[in-house]
Short mmCIF file of N, CA, C and O in Angstrom, two decimals:
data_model
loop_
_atom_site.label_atom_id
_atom_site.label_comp_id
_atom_site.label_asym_id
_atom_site.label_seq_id
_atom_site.Cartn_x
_atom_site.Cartn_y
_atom_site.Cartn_z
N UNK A 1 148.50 128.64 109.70
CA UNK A 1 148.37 127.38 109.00
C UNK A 1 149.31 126.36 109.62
O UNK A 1 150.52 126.55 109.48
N UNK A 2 148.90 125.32 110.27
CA UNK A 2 149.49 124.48 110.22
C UNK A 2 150.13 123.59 109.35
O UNK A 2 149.51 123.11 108.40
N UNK A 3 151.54 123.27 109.62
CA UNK A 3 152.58 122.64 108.41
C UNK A 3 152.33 120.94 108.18
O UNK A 3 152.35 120.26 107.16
N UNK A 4 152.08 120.58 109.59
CA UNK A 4 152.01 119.08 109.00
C UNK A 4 150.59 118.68 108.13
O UNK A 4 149.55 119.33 108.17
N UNK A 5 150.74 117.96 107.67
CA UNK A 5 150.07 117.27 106.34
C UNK A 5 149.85 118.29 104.91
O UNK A 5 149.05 118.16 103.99
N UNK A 6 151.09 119.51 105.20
CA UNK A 6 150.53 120.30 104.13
C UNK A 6 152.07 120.55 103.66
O UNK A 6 152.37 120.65 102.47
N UNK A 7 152.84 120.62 104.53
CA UNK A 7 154.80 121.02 104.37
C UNK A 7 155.16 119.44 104.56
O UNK A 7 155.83 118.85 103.71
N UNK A 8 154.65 118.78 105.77
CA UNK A 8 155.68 117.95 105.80
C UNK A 8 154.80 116.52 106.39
O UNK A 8 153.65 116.76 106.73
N UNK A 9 155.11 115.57 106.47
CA UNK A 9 153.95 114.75 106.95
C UNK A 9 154.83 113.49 108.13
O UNK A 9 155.87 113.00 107.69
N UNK A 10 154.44 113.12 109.32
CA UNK A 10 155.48 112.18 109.99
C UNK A 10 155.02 111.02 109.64
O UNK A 10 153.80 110.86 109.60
N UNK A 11 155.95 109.94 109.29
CA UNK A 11 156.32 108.79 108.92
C UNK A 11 156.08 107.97 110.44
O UNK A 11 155.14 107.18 110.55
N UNK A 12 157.06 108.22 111.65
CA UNK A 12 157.23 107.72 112.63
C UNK A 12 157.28 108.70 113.61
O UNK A 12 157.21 109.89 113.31
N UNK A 13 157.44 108.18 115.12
CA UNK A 13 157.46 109.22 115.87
C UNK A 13 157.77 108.13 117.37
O UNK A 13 157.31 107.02 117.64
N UNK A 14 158.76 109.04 118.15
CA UNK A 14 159.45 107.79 118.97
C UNK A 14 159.75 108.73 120.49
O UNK A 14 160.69 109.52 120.54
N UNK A 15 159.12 108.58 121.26
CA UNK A 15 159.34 109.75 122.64
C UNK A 15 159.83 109.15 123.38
O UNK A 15 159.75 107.93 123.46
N UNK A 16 160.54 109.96 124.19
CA UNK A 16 161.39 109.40 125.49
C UNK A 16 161.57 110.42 126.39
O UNK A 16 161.49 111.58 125.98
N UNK A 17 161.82 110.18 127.63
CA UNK A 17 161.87 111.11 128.45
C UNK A 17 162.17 112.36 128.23
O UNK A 17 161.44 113.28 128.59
N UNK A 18 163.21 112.51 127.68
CA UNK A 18 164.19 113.22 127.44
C UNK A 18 164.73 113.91 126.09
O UNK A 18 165.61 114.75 125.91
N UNK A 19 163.78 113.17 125.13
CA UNK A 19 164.40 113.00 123.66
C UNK A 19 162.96 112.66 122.79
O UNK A 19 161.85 112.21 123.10
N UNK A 20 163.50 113.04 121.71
CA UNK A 20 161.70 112.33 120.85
C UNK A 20 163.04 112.09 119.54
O UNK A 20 164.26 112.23 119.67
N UNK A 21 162.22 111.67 118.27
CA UNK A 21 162.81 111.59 117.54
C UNK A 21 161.53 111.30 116.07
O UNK A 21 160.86 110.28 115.92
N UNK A 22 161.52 112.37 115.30
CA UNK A 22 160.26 112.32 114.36
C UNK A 22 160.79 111.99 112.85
O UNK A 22 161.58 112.80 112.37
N UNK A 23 160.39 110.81 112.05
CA UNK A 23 161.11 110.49 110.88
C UNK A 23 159.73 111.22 109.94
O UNK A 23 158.55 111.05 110.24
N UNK A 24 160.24 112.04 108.77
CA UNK A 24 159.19 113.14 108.49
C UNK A 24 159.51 112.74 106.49
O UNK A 24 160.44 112.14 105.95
N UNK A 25 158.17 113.44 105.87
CA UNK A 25 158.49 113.57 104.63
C UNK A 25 157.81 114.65 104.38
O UNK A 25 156.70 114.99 104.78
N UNK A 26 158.98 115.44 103.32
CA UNK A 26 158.65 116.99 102.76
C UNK A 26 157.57 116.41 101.53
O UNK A 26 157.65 115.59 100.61
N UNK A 27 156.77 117.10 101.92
CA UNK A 27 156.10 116.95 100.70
C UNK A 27 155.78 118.24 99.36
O UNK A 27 155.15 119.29 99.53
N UNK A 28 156.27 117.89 98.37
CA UNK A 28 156.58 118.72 97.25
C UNK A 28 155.32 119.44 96.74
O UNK A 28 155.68 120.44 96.11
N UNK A 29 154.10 119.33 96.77
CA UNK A 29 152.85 119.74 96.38
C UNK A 29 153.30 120.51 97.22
O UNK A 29 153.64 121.42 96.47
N UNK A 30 153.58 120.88 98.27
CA UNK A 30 152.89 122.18 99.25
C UNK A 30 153.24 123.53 98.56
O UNK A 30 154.32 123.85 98.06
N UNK A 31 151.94 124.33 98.67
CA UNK A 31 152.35 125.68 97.77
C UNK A 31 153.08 126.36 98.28
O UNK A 31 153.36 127.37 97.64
N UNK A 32 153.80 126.20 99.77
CA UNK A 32 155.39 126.82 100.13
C UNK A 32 156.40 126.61 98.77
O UNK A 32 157.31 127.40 98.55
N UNK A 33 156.18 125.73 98.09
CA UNK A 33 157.37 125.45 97.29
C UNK A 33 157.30 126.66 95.85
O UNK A 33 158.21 127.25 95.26
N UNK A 34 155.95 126.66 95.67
CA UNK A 34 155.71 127.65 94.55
C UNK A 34 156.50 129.12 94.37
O UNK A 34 156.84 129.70 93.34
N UNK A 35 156.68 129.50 95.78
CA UNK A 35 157.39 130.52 96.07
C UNK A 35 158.71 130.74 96.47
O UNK A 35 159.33 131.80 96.52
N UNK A 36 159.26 128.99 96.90
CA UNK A 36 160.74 128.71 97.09
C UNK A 36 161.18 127.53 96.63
O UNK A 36 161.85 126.77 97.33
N UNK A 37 160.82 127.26 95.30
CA UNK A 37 161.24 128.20 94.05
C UNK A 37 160.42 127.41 92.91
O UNK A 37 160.35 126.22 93.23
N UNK A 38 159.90 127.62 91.94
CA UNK A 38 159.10 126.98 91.71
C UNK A 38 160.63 126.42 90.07
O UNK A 38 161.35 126.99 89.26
N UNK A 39 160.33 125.17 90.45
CA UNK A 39 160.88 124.43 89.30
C UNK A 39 162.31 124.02 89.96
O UNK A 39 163.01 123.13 89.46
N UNK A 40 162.70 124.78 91.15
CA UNK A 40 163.34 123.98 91.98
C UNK A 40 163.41 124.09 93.70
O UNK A 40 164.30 124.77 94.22
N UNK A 41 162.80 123.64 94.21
CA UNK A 41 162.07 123.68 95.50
C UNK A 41 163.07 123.48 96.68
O UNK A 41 163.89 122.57 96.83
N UNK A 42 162.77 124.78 97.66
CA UNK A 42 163.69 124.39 98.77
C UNK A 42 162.86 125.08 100.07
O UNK A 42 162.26 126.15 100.23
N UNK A 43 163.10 124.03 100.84
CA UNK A 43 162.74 124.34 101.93
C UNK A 43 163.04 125.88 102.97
O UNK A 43 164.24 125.95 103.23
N UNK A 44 162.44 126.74 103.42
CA UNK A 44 162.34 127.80 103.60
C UNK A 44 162.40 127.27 105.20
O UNK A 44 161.72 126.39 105.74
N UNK A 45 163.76 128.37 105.88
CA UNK A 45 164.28 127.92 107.23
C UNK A 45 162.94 127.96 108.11
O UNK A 45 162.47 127.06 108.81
N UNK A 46 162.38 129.43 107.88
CA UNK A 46 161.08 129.26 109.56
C UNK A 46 160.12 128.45 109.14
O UNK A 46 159.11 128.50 109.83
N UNK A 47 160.09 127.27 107.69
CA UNK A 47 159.41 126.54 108.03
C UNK A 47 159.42 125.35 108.63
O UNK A 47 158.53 124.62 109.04
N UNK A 48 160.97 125.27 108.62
CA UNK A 48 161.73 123.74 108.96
C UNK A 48 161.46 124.36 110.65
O UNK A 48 161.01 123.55 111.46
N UNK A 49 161.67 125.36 110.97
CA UNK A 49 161.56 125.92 112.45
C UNK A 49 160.23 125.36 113.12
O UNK A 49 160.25 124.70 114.16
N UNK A 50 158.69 125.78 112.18
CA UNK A 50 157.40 125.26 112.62
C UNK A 50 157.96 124.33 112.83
O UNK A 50 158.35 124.08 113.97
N UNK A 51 158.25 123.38 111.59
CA UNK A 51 157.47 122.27 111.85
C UNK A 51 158.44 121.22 112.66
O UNK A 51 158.24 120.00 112.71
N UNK A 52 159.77 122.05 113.43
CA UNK A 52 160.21 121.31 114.88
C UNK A 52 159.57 122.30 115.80
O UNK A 52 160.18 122.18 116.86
N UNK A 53 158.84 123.04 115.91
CA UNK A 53 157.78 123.44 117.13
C UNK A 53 156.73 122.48 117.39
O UNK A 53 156.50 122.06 118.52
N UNK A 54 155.97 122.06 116.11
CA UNK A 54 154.75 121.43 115.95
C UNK A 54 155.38 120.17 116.32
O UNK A 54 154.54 119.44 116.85
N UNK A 55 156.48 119.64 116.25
CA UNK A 55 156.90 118.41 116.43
C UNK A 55 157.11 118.73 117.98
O UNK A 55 156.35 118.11 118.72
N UNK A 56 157.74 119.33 118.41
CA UNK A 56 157.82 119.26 120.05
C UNK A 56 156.61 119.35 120.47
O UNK A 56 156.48 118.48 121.33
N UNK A 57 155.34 120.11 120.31
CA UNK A 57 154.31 119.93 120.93
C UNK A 57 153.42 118.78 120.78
O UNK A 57 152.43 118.51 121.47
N UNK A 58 154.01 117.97 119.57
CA UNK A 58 153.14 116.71 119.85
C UNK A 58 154.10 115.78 121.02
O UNK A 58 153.54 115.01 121.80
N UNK A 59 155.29 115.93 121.02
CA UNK A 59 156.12 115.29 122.24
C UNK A 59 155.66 115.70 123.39
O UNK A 59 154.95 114.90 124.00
N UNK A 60 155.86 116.68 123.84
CA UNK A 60 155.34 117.20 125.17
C UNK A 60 153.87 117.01 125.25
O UNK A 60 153.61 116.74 126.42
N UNK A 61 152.89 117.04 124.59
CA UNK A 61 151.30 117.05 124.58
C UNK A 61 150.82 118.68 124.77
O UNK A 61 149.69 118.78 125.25
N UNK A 62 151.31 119.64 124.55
CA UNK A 62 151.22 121.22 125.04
C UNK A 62 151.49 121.95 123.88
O UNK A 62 152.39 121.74 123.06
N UNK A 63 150.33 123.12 123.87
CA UNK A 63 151.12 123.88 123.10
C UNK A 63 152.47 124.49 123.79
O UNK A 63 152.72 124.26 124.98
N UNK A 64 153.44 125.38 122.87
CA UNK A 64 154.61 125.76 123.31
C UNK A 64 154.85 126.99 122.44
O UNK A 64 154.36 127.18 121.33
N UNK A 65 155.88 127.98 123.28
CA UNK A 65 156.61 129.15 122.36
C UNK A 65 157.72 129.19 122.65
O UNK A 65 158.33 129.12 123.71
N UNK A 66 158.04 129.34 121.30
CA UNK A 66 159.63 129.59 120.94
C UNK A 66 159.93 130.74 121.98
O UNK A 66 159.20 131.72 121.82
N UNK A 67 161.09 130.89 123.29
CA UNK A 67 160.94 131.89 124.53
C UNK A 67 162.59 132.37 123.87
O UNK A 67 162.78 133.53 124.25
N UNK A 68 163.47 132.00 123.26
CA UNK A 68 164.52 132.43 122.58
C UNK A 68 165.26 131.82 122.31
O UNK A 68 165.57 130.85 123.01
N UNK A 69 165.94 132.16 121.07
CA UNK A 69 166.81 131.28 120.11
C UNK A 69 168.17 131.44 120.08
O UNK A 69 168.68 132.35 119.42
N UNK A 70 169.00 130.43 120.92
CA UNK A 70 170.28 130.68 121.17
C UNK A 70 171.15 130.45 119.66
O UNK A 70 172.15 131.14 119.47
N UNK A 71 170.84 129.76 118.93
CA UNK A 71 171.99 129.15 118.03
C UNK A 71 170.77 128.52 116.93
O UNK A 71 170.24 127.41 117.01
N UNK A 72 170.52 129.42 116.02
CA UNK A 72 169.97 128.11 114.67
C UNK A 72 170.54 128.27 113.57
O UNK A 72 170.28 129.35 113.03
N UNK A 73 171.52 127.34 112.79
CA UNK A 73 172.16 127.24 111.86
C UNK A 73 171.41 126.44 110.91
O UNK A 73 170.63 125.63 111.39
N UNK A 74 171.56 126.56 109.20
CA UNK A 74 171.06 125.93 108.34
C UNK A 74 172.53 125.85 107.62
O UNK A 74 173.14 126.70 106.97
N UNK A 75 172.89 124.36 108.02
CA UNK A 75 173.95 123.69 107.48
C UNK A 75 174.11 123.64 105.85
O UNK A 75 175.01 124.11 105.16
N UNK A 76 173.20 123.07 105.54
CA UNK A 76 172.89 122.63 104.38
C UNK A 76 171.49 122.77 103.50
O UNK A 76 170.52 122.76 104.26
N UNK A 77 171.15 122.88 102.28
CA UNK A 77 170.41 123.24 101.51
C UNK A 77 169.48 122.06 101.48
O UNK A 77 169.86 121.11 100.80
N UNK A 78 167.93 121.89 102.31
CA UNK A 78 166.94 121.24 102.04
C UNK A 78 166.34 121.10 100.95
O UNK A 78 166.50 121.93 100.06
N UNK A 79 165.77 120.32 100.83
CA UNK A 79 164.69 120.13 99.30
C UNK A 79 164.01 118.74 99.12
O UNK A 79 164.68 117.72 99.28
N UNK A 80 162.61 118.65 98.77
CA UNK A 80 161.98 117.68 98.74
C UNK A 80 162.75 117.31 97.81
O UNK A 80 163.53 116.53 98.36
N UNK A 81 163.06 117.40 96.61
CA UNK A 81 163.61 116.80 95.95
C UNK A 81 164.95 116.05 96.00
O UNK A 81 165.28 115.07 95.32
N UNK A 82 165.41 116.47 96.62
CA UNK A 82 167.10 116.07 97.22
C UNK A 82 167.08 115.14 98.47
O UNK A 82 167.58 114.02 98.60
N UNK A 83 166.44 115.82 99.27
CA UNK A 83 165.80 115.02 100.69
C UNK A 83 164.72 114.53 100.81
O UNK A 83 164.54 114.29 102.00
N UNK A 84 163.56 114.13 99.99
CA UNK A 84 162.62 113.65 101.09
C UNK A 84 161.89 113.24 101.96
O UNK A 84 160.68 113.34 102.18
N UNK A 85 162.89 112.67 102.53
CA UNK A 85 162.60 111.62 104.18
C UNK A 85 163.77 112.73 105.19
O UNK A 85 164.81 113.02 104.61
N UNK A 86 163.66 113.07 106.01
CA UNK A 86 164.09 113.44 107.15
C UNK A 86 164.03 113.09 108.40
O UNK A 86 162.93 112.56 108.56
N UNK A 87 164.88 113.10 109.83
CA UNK A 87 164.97 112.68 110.54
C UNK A 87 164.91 114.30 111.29
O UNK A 87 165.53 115.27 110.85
N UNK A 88 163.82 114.34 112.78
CA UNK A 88 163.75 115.49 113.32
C UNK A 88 164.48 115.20 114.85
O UNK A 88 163.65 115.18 115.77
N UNK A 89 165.35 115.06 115.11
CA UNK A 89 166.08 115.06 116.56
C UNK A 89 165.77 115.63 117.34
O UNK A 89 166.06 116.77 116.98
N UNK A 90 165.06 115.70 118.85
CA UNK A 90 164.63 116.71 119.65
C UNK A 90 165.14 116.62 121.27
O UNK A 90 164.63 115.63 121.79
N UNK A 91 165.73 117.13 121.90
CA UNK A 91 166.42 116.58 123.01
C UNK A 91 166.34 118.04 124.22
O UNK A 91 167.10 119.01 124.18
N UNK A 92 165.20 117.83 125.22
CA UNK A 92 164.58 118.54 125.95
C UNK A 92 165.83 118.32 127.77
O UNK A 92 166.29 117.34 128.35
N UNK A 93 165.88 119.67 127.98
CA UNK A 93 166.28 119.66 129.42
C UNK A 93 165.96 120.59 130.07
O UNK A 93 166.25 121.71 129.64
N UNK A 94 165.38 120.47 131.08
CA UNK A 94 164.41 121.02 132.00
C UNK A 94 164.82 122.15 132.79
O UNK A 94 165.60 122.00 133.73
N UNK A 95 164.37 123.20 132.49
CA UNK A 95 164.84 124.84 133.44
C UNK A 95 163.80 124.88 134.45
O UNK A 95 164.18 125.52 135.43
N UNK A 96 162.92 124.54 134.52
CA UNK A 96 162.32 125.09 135.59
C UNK A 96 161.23 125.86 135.12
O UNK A 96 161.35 126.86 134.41
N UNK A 97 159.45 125.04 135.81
CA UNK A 97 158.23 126.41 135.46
C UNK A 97 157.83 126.00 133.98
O UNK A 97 157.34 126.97 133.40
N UNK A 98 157.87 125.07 133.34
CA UNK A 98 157.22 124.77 131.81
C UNK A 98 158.57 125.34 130.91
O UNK A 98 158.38 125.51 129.70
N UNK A 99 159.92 125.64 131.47
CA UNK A 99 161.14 125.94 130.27
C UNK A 99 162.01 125.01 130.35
O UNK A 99 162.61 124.44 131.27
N UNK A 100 161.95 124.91 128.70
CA UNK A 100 163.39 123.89 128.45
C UNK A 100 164.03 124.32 127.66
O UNK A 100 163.67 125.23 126.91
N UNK A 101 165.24 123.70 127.63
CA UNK A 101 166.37 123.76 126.72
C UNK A 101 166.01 122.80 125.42
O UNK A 101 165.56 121.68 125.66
N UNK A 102 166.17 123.14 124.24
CA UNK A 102 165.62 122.19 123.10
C UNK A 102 166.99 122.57 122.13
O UNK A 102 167.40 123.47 121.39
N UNK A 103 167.32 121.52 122.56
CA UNK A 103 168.54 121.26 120.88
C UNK A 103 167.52 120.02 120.20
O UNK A 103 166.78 119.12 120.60
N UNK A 104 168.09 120.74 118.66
CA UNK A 104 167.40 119.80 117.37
C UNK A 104 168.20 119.69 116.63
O UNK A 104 169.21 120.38 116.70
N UNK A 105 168.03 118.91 115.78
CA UNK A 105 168.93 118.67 114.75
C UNK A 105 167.64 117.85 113.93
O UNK A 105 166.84 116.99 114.29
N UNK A 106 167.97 118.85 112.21
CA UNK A 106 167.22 118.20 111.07
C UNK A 106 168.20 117.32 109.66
O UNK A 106 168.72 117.97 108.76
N UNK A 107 168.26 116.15 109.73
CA UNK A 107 169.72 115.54 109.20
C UNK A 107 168.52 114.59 108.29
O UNK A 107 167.30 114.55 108.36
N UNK A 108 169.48 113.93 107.46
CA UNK A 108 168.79 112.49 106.47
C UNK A 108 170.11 111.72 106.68
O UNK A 108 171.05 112.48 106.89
N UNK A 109 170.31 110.86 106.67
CA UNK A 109 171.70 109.74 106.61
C UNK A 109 172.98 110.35 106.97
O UNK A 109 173.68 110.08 107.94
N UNK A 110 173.25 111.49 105.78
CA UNK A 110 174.63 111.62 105.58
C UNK A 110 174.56 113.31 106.10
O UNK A 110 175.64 113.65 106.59
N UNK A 111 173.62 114.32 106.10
CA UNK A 111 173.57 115.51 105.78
C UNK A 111 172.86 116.05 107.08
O UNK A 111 171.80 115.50 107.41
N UNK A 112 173.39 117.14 107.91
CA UNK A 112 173.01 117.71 108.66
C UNK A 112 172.29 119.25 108.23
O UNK A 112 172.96 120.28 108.15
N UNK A 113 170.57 119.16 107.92
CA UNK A 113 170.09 120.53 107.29
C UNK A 113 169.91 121.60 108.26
O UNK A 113 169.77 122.70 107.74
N UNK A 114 169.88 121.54 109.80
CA UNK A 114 169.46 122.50 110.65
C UNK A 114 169.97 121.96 111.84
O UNK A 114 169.94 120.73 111.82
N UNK A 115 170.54 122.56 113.07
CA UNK A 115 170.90 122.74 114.00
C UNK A 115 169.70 123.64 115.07
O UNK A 115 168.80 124.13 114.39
N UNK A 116 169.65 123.78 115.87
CA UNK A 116 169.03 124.21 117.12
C UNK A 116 169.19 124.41 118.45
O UNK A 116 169.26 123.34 119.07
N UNK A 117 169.30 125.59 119.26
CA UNK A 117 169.49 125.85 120.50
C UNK A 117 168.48 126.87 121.03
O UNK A 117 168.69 127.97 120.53
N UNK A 118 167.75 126.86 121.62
CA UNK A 118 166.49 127.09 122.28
C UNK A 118 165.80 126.91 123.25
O UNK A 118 165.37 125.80 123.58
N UNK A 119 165.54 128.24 124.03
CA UNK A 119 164.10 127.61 124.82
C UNK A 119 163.04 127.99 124.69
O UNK A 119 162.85 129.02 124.05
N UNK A 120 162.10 127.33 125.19
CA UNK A 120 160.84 126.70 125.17
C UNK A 120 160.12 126.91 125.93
O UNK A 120 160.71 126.87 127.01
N UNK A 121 158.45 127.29 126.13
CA UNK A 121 158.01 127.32 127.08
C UNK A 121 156.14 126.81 126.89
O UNK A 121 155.32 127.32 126.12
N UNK A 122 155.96 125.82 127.76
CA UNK A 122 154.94 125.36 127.61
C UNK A 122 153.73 126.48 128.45
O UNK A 122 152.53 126.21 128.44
#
């Protein structure tokens, strides 16, 4: 199942060589929430994970796989209700052969919810 328009939906979306940057909203209907938690809803880490995969492959234009995960931290406690506008940070550097290096960062203003170190392979 794909997450966007059902977990999370993009607002904006801004690419650069090197960098993208996706302004996103959780959306609270999604029946992910029923199960985490119903009556108080939080975002569930491998989904915040999709849906910066699904966000890098609309940057790059490719599908892609997660090729291994150096560092993913969940700083802080997501929630449509608490958060729901997010900012998806994506910042690509090039290994060689369709692999990159992908640091992310999932933050709103003040709050850093996810961290990322990864590569990638188209």
């Amino acid at each position: 199942m794909l997450l966007r328009n059902n977990y999370y939906k993009v607002y904006s979306a801004h690419y650069g060589a090197e960098d993208a940057l996706f302004h996103v909203a959780l959306l609270p209907g999604c029946d992910i929430y029923r199960g985490h938690f119903p009556g108080r809803p939080v975002c569930p880490g491998a989904c915040n994970i999709e849906m910066m995969k699904e966000c890098v492959e609309e940057a790059v234009g490719k599908c892609v796989s997660i090729v291994f995960i150096k560092q993913c931290r969940f700083t802080s406690l997501a929630s449509p209700d608490v958060c729901p506008e997010l900012d998806l940070r994506l910042h690509f550097q090039v290994l060689g052969e369709g692999r990159f290096l992908l640091t992310a960062t999932l933050s709103d203003a003040g709050i850093t919810y996810m961290e990322f170190k990864g590569e990638i392979e188209k």
